[in-house]
mmCIF file of C-alpha atoms in Angstrom:
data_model
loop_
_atom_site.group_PDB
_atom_site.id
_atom_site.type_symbol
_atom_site.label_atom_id
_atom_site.label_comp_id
_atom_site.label_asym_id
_atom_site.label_seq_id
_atom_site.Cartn_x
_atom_site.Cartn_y
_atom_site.Cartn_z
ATOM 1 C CA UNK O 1 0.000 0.000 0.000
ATOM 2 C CA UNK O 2 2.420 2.498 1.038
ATOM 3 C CA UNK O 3 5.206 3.226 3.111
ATOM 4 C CA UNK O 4 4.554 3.552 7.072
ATOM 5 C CA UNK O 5 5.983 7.296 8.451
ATOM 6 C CA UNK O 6 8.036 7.240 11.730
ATOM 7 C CA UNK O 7 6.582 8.871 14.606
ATOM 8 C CA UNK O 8 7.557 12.229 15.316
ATOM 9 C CA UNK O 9 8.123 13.254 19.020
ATOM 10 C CA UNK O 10 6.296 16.584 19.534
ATOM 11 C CA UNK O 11 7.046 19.212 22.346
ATOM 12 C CA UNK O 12 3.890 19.737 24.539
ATOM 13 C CA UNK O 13 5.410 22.474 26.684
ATOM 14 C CA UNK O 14 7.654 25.770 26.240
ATOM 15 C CA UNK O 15 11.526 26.195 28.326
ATOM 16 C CA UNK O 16 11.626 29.402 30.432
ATOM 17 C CA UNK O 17 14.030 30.485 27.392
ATOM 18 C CA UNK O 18 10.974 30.271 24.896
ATOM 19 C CA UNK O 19 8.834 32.714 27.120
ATOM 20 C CA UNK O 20 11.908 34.825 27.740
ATOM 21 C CA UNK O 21 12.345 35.269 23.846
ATOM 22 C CA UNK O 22 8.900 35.408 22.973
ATOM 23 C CA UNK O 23 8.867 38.670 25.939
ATOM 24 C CA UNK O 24 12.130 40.143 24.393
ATOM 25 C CA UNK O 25 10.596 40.538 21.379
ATOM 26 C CA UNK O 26 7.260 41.805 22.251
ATOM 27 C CA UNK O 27 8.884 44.686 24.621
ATOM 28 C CA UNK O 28 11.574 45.578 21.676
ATOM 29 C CA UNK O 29 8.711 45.433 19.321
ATOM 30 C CA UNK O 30 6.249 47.112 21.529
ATOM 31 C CA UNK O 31 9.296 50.170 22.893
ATOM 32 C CA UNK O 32 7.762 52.979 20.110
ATOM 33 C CA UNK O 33 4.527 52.670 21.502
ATOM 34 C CA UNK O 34 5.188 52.600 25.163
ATOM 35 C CA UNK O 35 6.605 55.514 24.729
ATOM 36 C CA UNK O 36 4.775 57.514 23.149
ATOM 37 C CA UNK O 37 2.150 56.726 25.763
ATOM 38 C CA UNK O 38 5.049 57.751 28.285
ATOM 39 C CA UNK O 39 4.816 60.958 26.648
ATOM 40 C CA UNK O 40 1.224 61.502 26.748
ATOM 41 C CA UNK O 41 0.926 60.471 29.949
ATOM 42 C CA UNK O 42 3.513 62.825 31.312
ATOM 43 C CA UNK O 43 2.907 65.873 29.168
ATOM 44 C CA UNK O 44 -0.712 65.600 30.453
ATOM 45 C CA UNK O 45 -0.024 65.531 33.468
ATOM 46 C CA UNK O 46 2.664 68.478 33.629
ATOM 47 C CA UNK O 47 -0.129 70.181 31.390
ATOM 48 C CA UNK O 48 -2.993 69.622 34.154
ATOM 49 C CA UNK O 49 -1.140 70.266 37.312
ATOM 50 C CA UNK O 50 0.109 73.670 35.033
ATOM 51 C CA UNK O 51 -3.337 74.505 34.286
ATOM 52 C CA UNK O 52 -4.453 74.246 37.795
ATOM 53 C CA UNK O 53 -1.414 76.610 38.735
ATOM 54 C CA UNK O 54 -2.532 79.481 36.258
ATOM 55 C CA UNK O 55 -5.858 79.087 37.369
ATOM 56 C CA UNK O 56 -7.257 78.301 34.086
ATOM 57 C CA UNK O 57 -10.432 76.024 33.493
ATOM 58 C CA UNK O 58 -10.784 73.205 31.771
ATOM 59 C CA UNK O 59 -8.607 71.620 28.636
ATOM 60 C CA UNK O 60 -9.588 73.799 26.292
ATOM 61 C CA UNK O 61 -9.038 76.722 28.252
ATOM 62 C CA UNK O 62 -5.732 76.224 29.108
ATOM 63 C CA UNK O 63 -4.435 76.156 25.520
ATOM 64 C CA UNK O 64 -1.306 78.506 24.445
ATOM 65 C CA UNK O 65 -0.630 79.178 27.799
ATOM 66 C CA UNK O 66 2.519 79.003 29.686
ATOM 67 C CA UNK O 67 1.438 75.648 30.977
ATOM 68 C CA UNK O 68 1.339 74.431 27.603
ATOM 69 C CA UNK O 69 4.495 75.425 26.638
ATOM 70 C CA UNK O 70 6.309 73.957 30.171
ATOM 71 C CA UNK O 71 4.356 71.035 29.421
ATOM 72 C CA UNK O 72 5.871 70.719 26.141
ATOM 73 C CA UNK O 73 9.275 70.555 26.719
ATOM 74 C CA UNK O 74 9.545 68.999 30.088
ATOM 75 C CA UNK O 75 7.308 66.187 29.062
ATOM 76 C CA UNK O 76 10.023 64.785 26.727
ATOM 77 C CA UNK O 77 12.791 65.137 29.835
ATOM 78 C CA UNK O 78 10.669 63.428 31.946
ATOM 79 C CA UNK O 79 9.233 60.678 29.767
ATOM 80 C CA UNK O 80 13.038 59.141 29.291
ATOM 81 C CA UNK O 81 13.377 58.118 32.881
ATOM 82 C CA UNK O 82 9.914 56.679 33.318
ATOM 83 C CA UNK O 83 10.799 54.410 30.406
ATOM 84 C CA UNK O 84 13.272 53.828 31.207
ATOM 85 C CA UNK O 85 12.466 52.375 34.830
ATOM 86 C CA UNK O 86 9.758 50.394 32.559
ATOM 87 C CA UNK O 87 12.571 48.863 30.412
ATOM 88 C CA UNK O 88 14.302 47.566 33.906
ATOM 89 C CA UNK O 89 11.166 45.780 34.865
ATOM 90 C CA UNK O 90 10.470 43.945 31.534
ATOM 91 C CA UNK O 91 14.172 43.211 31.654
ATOM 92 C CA UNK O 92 14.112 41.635 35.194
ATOM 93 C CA UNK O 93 10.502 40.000 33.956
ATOM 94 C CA UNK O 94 12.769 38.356 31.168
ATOM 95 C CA UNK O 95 15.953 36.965 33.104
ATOM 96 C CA UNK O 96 12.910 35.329 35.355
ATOM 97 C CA UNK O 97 11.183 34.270 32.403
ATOM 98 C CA UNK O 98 14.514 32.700 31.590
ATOM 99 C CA UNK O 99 15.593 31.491 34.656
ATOM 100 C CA UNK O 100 13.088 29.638 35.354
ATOM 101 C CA UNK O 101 11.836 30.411 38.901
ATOM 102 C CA UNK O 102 8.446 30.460 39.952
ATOM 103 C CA UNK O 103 9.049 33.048 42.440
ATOM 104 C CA UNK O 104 12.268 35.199 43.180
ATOM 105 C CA UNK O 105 11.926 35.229 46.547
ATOM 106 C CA UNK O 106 11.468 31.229 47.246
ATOM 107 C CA UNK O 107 7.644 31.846 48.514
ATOM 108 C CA UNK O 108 5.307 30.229 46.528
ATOM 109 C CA UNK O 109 4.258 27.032 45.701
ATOM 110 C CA UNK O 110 5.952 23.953 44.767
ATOM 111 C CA UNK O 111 4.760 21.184 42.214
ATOM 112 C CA UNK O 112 2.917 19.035 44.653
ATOM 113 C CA UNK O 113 1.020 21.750 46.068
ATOM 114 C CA UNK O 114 2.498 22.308 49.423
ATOM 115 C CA UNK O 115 4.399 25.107 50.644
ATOM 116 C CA UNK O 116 7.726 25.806 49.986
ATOM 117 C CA UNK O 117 10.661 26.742 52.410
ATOM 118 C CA UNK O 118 12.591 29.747 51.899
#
């Protein structure tokens, strides 16, 4: 009839250094928008707490004022730093990823169920 085809073994689960690549890439892939929602985040908030300093209403109201000009170029300065914190998270999320570890601090729980010393 025909000729019979070998088995092939098949991997049912992912290594910590699967997830840990698969999360590189993501946050290097996903770094443009994160921060340009840095910088929104930050220049609104410079631009609010300005607003609320020149005693101006609302959003609209507060346009072409001084606020909106501090708001403007401090928001760049400050977004740097708050991505950059955000960077040093995903990066210590990876080398756990890749590590292995269930839990950096030995709490947690172990296969069986159970507790786990420290």
């Amino acid at each position: 009839m025909g000729r019979q085809l070998a088995p092939v073994p098949v991997r049912t689960d992912t290594t910590g250094e699967d997830r840990a690549d698969r999360a590189a890439f993501l946050a290097v892939m996903s770094l443009p928008a994160l921060a340009f929602a840095d910088w929104f985040v930050v220049t609104t908030v410079i631009r609010d707490v300005q607003c609320e300093r020149y005693e101006r209403g609302g959003v609209l109201d507060c346009g072409g004022s001084p606020a909106m000009e501090e708001a403007y170029t401090t928001g760049p300065l400050l977004t740097v730093p708050v991505l950059a914190v955000q960077m040093w998270l995903i990066g210590l999320a990876i080398r756990r990823l890749r590590s292995g570890s269930r839990s950096s601090l030995g709490w947690g729980r172990s296969r069986r169920g159970g507790r786990r010393r420290a």
